[in-house]
Coordinates of C-alpha atoms in Angstrom, one line a residue:
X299 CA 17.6 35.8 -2.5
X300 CA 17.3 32.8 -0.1
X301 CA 14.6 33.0 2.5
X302 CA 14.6 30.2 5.6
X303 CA 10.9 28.3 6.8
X304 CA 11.0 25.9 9.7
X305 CA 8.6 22.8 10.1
X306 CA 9.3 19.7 12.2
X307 CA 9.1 17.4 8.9
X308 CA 9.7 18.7 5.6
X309 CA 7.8 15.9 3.1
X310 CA 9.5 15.9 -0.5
X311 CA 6.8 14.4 -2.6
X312 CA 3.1 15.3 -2.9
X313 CA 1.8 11.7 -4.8
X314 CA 0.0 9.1 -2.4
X315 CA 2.7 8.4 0.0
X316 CA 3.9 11.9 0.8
X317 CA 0.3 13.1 1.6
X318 CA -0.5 10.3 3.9
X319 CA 2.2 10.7 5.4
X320 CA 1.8 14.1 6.2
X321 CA -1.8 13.4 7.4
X322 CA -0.1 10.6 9.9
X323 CA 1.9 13.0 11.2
X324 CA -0.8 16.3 11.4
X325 CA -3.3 13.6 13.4
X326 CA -0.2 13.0 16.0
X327 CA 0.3 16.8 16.1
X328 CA 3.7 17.1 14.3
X329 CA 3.8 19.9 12.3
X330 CA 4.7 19.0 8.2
X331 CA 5.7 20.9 5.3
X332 CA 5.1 19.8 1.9
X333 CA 7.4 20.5 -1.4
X334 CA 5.8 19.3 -4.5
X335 CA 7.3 19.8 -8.4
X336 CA 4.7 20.0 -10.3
X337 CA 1.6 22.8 -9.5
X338 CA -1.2 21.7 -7.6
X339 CA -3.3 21.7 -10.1
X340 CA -1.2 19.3 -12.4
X341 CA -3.0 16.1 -14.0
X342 CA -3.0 13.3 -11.9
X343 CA -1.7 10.0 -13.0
X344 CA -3.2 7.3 -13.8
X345 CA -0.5 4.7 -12.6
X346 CA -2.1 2.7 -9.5
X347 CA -5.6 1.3 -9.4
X348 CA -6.1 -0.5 -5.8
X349 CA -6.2 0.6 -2.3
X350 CA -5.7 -2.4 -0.5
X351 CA -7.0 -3.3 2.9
X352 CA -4.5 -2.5 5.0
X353 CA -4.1 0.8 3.0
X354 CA -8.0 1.7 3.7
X355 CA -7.4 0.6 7.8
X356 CA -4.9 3.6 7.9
X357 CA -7.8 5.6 5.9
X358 CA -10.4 4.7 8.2
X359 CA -8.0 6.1 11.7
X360 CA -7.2 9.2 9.4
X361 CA -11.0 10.1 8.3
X362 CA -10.9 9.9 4.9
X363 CA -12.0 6.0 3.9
X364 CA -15.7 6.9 3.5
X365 CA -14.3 9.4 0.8
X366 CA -11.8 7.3 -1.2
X367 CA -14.5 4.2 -1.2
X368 CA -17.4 6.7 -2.4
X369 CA -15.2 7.6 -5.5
X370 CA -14.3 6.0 -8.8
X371 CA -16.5 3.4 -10.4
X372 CA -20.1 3.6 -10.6
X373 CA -21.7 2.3 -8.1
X374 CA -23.2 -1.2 -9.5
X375 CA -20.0 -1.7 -12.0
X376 CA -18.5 -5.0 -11.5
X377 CA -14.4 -4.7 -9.4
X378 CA -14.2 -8.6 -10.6
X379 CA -11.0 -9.7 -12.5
X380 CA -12.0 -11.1 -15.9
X381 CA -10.0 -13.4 -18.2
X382 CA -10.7 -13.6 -22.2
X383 CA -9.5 -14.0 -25.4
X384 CA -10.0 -10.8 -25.7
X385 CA -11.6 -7.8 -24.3
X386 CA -14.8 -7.9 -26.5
X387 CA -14.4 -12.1 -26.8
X388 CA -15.0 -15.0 -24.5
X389 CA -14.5 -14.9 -20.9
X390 CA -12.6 -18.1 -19.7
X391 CA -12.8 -17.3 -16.1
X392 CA -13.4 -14.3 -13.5
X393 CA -12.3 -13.9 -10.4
X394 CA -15.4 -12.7 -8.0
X395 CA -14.5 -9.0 -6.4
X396 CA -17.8 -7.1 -4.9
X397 CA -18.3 -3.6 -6.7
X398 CA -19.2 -0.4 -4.6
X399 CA -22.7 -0.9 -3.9
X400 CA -22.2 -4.5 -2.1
X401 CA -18.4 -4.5 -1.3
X402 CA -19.2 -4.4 2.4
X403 CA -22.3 -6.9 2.5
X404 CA -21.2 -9.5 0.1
X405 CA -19.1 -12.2 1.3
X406 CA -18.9 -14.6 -1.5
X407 CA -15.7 -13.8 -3.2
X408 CA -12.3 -15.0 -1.9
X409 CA -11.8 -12.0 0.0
X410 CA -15.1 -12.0 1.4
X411 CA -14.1 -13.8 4.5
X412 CA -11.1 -11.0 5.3
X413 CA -11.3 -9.9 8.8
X414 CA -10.8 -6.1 9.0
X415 CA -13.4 -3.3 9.0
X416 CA -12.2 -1.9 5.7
X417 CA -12.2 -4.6 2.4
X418 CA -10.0 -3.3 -0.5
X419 CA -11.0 -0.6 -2.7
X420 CA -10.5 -0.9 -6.9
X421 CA -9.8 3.0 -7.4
X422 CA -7.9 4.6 -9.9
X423 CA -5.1 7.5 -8.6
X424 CA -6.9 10.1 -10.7
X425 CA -9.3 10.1 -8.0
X426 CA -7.2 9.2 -4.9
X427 CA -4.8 12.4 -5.2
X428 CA -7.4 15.1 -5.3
X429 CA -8.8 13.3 -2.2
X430 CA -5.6 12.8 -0.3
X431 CA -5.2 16.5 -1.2
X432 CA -8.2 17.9 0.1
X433 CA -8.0 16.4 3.6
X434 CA -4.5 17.7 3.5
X435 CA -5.6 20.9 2.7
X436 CA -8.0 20.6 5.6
X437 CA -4.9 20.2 8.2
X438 CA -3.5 23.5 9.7
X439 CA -0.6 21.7 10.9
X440 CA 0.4 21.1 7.3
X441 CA 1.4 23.1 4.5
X442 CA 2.5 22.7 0.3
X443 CA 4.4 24.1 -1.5
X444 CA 3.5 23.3 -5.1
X445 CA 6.8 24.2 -7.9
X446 CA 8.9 23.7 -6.1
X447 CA 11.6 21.9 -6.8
X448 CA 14.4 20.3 -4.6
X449 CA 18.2 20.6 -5.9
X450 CA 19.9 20.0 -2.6
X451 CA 19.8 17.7 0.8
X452 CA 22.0 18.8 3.9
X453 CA 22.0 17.6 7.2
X454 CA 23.9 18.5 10.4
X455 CA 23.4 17.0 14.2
X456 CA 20.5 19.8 14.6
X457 CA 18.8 19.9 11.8
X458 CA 18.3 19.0 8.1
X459 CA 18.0 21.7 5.1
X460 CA 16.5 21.1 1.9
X461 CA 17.4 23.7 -1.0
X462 CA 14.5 24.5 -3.6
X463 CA 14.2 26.1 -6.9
X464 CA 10.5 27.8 -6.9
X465 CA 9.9 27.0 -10.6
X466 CA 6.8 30.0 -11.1
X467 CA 9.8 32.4 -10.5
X468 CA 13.2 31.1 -10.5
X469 CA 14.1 32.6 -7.3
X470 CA 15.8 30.1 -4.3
X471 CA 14.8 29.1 -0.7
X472 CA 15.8 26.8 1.9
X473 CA 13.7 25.1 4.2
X474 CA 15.1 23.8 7.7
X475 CA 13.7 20.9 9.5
X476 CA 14.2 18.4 12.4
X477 CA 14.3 15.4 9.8
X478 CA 13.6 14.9 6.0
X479 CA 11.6 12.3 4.6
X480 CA 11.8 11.4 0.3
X481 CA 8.5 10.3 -1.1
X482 CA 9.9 11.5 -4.1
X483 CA 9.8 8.7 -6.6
X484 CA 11.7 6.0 -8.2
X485 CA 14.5 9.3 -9.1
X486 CA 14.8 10.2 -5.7
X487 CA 17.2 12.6 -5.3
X488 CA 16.7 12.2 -1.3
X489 CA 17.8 8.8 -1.9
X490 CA 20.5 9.9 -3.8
X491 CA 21.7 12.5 -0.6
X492 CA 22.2 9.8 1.8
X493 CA 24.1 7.3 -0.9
X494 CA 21.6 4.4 -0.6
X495 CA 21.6 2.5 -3.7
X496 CA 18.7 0.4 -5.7
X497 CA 20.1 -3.2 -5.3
X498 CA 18.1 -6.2 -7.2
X499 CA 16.8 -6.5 -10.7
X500 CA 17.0 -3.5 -13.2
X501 CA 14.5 -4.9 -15.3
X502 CA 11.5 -8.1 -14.7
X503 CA 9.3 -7.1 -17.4
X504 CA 8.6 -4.2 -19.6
X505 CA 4.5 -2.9 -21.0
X506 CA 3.7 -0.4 -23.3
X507 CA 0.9 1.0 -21.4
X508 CA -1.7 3.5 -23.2
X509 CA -4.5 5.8 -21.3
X510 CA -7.2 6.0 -23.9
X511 CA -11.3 7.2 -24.1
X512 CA -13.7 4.8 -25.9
X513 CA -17.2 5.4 -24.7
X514 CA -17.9 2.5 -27.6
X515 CA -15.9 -0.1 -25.7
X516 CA -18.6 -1.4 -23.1
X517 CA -21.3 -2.0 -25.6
X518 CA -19.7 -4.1 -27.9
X519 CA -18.5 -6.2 -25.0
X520 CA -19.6 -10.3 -24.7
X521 CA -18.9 -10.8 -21.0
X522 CA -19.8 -8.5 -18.2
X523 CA -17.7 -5.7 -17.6
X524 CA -14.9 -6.0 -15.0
X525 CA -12.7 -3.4 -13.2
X526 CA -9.9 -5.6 -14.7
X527 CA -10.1 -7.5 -18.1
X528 CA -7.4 -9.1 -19.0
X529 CA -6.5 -10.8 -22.7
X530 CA -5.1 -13.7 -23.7
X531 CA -4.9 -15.3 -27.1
X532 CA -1.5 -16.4 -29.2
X533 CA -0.8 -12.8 -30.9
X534 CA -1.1 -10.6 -27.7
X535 CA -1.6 -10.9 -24.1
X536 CA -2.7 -7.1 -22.5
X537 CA -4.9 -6.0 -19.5
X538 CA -7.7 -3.2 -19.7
X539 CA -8.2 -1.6 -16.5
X540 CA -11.8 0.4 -15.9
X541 CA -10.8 3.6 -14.9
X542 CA -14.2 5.8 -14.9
X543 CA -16.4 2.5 -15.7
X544 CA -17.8 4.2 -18.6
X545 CA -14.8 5.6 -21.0
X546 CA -11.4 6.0 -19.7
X547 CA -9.6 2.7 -20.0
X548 CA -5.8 1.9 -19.3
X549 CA -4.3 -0.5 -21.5
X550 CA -1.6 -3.0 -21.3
X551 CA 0.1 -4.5 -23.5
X552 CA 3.0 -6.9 -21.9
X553 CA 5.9 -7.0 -24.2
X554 CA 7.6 -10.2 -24.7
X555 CA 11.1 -11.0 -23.8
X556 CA 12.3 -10.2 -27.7
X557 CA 10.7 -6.9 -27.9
X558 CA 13.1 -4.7 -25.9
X559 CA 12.1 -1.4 -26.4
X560 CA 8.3 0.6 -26.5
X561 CA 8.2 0.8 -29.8
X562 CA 9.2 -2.6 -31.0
X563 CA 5.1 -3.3 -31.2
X564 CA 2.8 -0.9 -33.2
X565 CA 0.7 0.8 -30.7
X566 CA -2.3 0.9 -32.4
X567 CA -2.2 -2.6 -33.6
X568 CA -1.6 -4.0 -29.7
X569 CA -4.5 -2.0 -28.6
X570 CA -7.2 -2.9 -31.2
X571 CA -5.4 -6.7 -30.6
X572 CA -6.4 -6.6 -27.4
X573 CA -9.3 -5.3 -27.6
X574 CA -10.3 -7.7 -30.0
X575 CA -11.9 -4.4 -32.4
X576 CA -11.1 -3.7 -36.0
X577 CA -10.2 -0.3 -37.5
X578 CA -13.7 1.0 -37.7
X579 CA -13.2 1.3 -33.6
X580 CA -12.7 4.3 -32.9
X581 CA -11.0 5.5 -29.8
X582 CA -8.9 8.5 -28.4
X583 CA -5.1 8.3 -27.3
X584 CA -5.1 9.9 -24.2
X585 CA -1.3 9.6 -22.7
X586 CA 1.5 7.3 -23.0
X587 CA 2.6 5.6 -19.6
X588 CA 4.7 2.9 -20.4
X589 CA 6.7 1.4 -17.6
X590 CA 9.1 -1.3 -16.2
X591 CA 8.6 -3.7 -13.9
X592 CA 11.6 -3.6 -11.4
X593 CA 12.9 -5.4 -8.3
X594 CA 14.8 -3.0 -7.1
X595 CA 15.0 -1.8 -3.1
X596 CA 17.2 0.5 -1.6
X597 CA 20.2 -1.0 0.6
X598 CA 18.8 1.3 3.9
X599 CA 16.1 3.5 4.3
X600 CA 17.6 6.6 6.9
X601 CA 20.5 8.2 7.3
X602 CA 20.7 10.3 9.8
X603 CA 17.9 13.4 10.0
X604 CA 17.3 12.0 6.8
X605 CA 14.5 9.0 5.5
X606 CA 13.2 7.6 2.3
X607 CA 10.2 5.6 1.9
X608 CA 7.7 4.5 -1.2
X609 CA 9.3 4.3 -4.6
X610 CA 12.0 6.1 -3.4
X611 CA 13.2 3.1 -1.3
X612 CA 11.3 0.2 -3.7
X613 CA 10.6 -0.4 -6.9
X614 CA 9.0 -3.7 -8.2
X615 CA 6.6 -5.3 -10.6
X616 CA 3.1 -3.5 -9.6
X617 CA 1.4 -7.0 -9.2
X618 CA -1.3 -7.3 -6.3
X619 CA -1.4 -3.9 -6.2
X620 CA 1.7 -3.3 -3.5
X621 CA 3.7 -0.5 -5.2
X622 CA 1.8 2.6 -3.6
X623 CA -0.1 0.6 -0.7
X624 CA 3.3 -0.9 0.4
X625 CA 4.5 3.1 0.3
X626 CA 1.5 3.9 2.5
X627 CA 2.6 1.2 5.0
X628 CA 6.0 2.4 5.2
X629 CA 4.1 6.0 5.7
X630 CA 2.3 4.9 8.8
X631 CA 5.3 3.3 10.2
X632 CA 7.7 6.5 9.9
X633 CA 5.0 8.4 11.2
X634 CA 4.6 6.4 14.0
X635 CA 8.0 6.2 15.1
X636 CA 8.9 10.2 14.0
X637 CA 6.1 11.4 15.9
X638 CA 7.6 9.0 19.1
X639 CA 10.8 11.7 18.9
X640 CA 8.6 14.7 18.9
X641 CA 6.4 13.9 21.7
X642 CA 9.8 13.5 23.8
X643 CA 9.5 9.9 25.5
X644 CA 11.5 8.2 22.8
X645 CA 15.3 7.9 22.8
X646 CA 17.0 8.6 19.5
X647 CA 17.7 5.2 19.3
X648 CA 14.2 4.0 18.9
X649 CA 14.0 5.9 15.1
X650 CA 16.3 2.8 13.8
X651 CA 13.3 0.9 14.6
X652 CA 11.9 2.0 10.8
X653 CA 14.4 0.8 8.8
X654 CA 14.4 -2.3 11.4
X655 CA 10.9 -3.4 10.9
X656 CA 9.8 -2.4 7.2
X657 CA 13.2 -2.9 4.9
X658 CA 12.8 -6.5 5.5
X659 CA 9.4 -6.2 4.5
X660 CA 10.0 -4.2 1.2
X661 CA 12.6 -6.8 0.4
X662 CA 10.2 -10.3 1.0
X663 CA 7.1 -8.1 -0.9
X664 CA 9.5 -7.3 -3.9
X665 CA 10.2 -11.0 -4.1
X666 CA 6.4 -12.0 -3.9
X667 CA 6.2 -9.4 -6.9
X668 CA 8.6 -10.9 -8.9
X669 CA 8.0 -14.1 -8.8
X670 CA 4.5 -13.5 -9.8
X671 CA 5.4 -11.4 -12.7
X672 CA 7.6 -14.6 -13.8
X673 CA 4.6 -16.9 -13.3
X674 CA 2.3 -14.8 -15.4
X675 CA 5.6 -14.6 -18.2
X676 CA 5.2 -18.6 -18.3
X677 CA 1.5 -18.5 -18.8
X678 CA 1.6 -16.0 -21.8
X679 CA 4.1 -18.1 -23.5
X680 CA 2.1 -21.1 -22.7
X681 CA -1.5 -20.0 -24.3
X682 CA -3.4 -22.5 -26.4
X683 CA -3.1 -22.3 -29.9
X684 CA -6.8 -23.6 -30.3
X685 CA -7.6 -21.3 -27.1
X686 CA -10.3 -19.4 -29.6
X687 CA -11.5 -22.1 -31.7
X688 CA -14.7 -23.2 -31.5
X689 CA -16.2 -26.5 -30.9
X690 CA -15.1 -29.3 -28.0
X691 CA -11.5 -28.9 -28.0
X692 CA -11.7 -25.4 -28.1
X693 CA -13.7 -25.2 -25.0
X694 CA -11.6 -27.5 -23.3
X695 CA -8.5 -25.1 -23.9
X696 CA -10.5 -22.4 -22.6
X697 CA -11.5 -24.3 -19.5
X698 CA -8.2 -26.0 -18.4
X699 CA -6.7 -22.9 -18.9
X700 CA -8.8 -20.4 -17.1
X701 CA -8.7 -22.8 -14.1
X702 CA -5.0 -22.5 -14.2
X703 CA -4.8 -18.5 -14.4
X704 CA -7.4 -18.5 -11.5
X705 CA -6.1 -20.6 -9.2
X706 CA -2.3 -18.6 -9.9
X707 CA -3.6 -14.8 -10.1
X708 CA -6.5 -15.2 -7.0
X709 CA -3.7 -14.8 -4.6
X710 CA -2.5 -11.9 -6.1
X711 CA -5.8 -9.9 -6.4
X712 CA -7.2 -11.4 -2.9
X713 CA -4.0 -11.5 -1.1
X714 CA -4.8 -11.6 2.3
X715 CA -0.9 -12.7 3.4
X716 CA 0.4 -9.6 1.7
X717 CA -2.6 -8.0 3.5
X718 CA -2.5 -9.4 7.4
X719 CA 0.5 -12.0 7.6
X720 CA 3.5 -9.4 7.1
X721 CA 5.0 -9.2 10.2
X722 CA 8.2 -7.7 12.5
X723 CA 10.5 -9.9 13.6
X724 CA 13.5 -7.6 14.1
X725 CA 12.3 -4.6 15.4
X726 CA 14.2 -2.7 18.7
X727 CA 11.5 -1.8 20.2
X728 CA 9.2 -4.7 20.4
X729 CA 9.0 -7.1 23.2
X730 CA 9.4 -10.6 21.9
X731 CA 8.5 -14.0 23.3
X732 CA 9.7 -17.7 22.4
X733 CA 6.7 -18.1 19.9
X734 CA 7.6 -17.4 16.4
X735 CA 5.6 -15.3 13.9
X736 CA 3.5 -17.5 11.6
X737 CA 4.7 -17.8 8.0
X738 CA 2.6 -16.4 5.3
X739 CA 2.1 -16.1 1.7
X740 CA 0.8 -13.8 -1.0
X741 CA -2.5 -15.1 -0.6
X742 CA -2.4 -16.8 3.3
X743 CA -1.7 -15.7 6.6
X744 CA -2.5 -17.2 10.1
X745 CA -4.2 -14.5 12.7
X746 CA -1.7 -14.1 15.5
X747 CA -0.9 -11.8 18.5
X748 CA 2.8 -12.9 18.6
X749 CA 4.5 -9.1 18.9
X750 CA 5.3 -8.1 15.4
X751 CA 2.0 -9.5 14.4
X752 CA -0.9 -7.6 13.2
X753 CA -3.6 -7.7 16.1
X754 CA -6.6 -9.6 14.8
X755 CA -9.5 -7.4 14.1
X756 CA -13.4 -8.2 15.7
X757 CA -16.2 -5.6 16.0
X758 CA -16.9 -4.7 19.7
X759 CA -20.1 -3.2 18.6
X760 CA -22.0 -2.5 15.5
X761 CA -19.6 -0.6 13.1
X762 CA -16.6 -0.3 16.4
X763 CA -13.2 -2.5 15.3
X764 CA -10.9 -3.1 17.7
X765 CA -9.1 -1.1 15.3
X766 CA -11.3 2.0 16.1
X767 CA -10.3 1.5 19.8
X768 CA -7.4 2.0 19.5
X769 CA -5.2 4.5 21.2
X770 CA -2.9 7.4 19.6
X771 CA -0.3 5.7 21.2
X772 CA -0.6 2.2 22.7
X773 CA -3.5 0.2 24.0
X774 CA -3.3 -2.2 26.5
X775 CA -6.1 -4.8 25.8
X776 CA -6.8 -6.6 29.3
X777 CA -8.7 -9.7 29.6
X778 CA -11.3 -9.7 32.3
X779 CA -9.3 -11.6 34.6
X780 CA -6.5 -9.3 34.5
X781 CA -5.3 -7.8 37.8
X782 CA -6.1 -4.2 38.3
X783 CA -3.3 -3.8 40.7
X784 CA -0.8 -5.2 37.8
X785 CA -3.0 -3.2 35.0
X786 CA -2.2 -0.3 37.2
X787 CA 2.2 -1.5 37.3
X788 CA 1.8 -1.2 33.3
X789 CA 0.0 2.4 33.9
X790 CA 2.0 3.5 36.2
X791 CA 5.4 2.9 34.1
X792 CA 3.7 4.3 31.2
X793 CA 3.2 7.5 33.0
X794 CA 6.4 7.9 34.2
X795 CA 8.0 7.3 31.0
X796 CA 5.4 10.1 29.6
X797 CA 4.3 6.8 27.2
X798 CA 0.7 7.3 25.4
X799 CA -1.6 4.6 26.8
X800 CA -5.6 3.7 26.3
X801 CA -6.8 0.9 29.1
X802 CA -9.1 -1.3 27.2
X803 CA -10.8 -4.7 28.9
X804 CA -11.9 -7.2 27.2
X805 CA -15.7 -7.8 27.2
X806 CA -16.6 -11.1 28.2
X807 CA -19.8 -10.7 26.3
X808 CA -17.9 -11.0 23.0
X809 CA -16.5 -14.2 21.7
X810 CA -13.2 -12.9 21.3
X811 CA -10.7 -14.8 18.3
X812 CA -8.7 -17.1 20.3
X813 CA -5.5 -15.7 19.2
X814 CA -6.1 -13.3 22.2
X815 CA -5.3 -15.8 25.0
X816 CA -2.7 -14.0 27.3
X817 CA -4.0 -11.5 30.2
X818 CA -2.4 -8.2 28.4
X819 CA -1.8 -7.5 25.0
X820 CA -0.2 -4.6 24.4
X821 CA -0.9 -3.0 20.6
X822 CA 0.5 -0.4 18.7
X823 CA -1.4 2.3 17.0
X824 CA -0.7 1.0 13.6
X825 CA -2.5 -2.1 14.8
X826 CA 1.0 -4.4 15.3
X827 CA 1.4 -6.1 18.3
X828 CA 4.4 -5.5 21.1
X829 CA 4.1 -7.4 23.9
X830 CA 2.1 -9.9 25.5
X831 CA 1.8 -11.3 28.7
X832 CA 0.2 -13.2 31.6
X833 CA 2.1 -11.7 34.7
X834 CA 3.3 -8.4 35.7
X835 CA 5.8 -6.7 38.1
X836 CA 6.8 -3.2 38.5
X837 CA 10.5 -4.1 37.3
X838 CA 8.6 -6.1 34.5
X839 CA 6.1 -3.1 33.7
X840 CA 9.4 -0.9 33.2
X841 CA 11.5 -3.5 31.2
X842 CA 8.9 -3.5 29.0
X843 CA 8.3 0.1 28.6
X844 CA 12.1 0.8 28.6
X845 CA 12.2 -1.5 25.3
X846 CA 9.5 0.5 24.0
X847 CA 11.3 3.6 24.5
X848 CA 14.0 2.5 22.8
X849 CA 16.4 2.5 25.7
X850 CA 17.0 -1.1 26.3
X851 CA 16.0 -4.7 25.3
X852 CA 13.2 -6.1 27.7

């Protein structure tokens, strides 16, 4: 028997992505419906580990940042990056990351200087799901539907129809909805329904990666503990990631290029390896989550009623963290620029805009990634033999070396280009000027307004970003010399257009970054720039909001 269930968005996927997306959506009042595989009350994985800062921005507008950044690792345990020769042996060099308790107050590290309201946030996805799900939960304008699983994608001019086994019973159903989105993995079968294709590298790097408990582990260690501990001698080069700060631990053991399959390495012997334990430690083998690193993103992101976005559209090497938190960008984006269709002011056209502004993003991050994992390849095969030995030379290996994976991996774990330098250059409905974007890197970026641009965070009062100010739609940021007669030319198209707009003036009383040097600045919701300007006509004012709208180029 096949029953029929309407929502605006049906959301395949319930991971990271899919639910922030459909909290995006609920908070612009576009109704969601969720379809999930596995039951709701299925383990979570254990897969990523960091909630970056741009990730915890879209938190902090959806209400649930105070929540993710009071969970996971005790409160005093250490998010630093360590580097040993093993995890029990001598540390060679640490990269400074505040813990919990002083992550908003101490300023010392190399991302202590980041300008945003919300620093990054070392937690594990065992704890980000259930709190994802129960804000969802919280939304009436979204519901999930757990088991079920989708065997079929349709689309017409109207509408778009997903197909669904419901697993608990066998039975059938088919949803309808306005558009589709897959946040359905690396598998995606909604990728598969629109014939995109994974185009790049099959395969960067390969790690036998092992979820274990060993409440013994942190007493027997030399060095401080660190979120991230990673090992480096000639035999083995692994990573243990803190996933509980006490006994859950995540182990990786990075195969070299000869060992081309999981079990080319004994398991047991990598871990205790790198470790740096005998076979007296004892510890339990919780699950298996090997992996590949990939460089892999799909050739478009939308056809028709029908979009991807996470590991559906992008697959890489999970260095800096980017795999999820680049999946929540691409979340906040769609949203954006779906819930522009619902609310009626924005032409069909102006949906291209997604694929427009964050494939080329996908595509420069995936490079970022890879090149990374490359790097870090070349250092593993370049370890000091003598890097344990004791005496002078010893600690001069040690030294030389740890300088040298500090100075590479700091711009992965404190990348502030990755962070606040991506930008769109490209996008339809974006107003651009004859100033070009800044370049960045993994680990730099230059603070601009040029449209595209992420708009430069300051606090307006004690604990109010400019972030906060922000309007559900757009904001025009006026200085105080602005014109209210030509404010009131930017309001007045606005309105006519049925455009979302929140007047905000600059107070003089603040010393304002001096990237903010035109009259208006007009900022997206998701914080990214899309015009600027120092005069303003009524033909201007409806130019302007015409490109917006999609329905021509200013």
């Amino acid at each position: 028997m096949t029953a029929a269930l309407d929502t605006d968005v049906l959301i395949v996927g319930a991971g990271p992505v899919g639910m922030t997306l459909a909290l995006c959506l609920a908070q612009r009042r576009v109704r969601c419906t969720v379809v999930e595989m596995k039951a709701a009350d299925a383990p979570t994985e254990v897969k990523c580990n960091h909630i970056s800062a741009r990730s915890m921005e879209i938190y902090r507008r959806l209400g649930v940042a105070d929540d993710l950044r009071a969970s996971g690792l005790p409160d005093d345990y250490p998010h630093d990056v360590s580097y040993r020769t093993s995890t029990v042996g001598q540390e060679i060099t640490r990269i400074h990351i505040p813990g919990r308790l002083t992550r908003l107050t101490d300023h010392t590290g190399p991302d202590g200087w980041w300008p945003t309201p919300e620093p990054p946030h070392r937690l594990n996805q065992r704890y980000i799901e259930p709190i994802l799900a129960r804000h969802v939960r919280q939304q009436p304008l979204i519901q999930c539907l757990y088991q079920h699983q989708v065997i079929e994608v349709q689309q017409s001019d109207e509408e778009a129809r997903v197909r669904c086994t419901v697993l608990s019973n066998g039975s059938t159903v088919t949803l309808r909805a306005r558009y589709v989105v897959g946040c359905d993995g690396g598998r995606s079968l909604v990728r598969k329904s629109i014939g995109a294709q994974l185009v790049g590298d099959e395969v960067v790097q390969r790690v036998q990666s092992t979820c274990v408990r060993a409440p013994g582990l942190i007493a027997q260690l030399k060095a401080p503990p660190a979120w991230a501990m990673f090992t480096v001698n000639p035999r083995r080069s692994g990573n243990v990631y803190a996933i509980d700060g006490r006994e859950t631990w995540l182990i990786h053991n990075y195969l070299r290029d000869h060992e081309a399959d999981f079990d080319a390495v004994d398991r047991d012997w990598a871990i205790r390896t790198i470790l740096g334990v005998g076979p007296e430690f004892q510890y339990e083998l919780l699950s298996k989550e090997d992996w590949i690193g990939r460089r892999l993103v799909a050739d478009k992101l939308r056809q028709g009623r029908v979009l991807i976005t996470g590991d559906a559209a992008h697959l890489w090497v999970p260095y800096a963290g980017y795999g999820m938190n680049a999946g929540i960008a691409d979340a906040d984006n769609l949203a954006w620029h779906l819930a522009a269709q619902f609310e009626g002011w924005a032409t069909p056209a102006a949906l291209d805009a997604y694929e427009r502004e964050r494939h080329p993003i996908t595509e420069q991050v995936s490079h970022f990634a890879m090149n990374h994992a490359h790097a870090m390849s070349q250092r593993r095969r370049a370890i000091p033999a003598d890097i344990e030995d004791a005496g002078d030379a010893g600690e001069a290996s040690r030294r030389n070396f740890g300088q040298d994976l500090y100075e590479l991996n700091v711009q992965q774990y404190c990348c502030a280009g990755l962070n606040f330098g991506y930008y769109y250059d490209a996008s339809p409905v974006m107003v651009y000027d004859d100033v070009d974007a800044p370049a960045y890197s993994m680990g730099s970026f230059t603070p601009s307004t040029v449209p595209g641009c992420r708009a430069p965070h300051l606090w307006l009062s004690e604990g109010v970003s400019l972030l906060d100010a922000l309007g559900v739609g757009y904001t025009l940021l006026c200085s105080p010399q602005a014109s209210s007669e030509q404010t009131a030319m930017m309001q007045q198209a606005m309105q006519t257009a049925r455009v979302p707009l929140t007047v905000l003036v600059m107070d003089d009383r603040i010393a304002w970054p001096a990237e903010y040097r035109h009259t208006w600045h007009l900022i997206r919701q998701d914080s990214h720039v899309v015009w600027r300007g120092d005069h303003l006509s009524p033909d201007a004012a409806y130019s302007v909001v015409a490109c917006l709208r999609g329905a021509a180029q200013a």
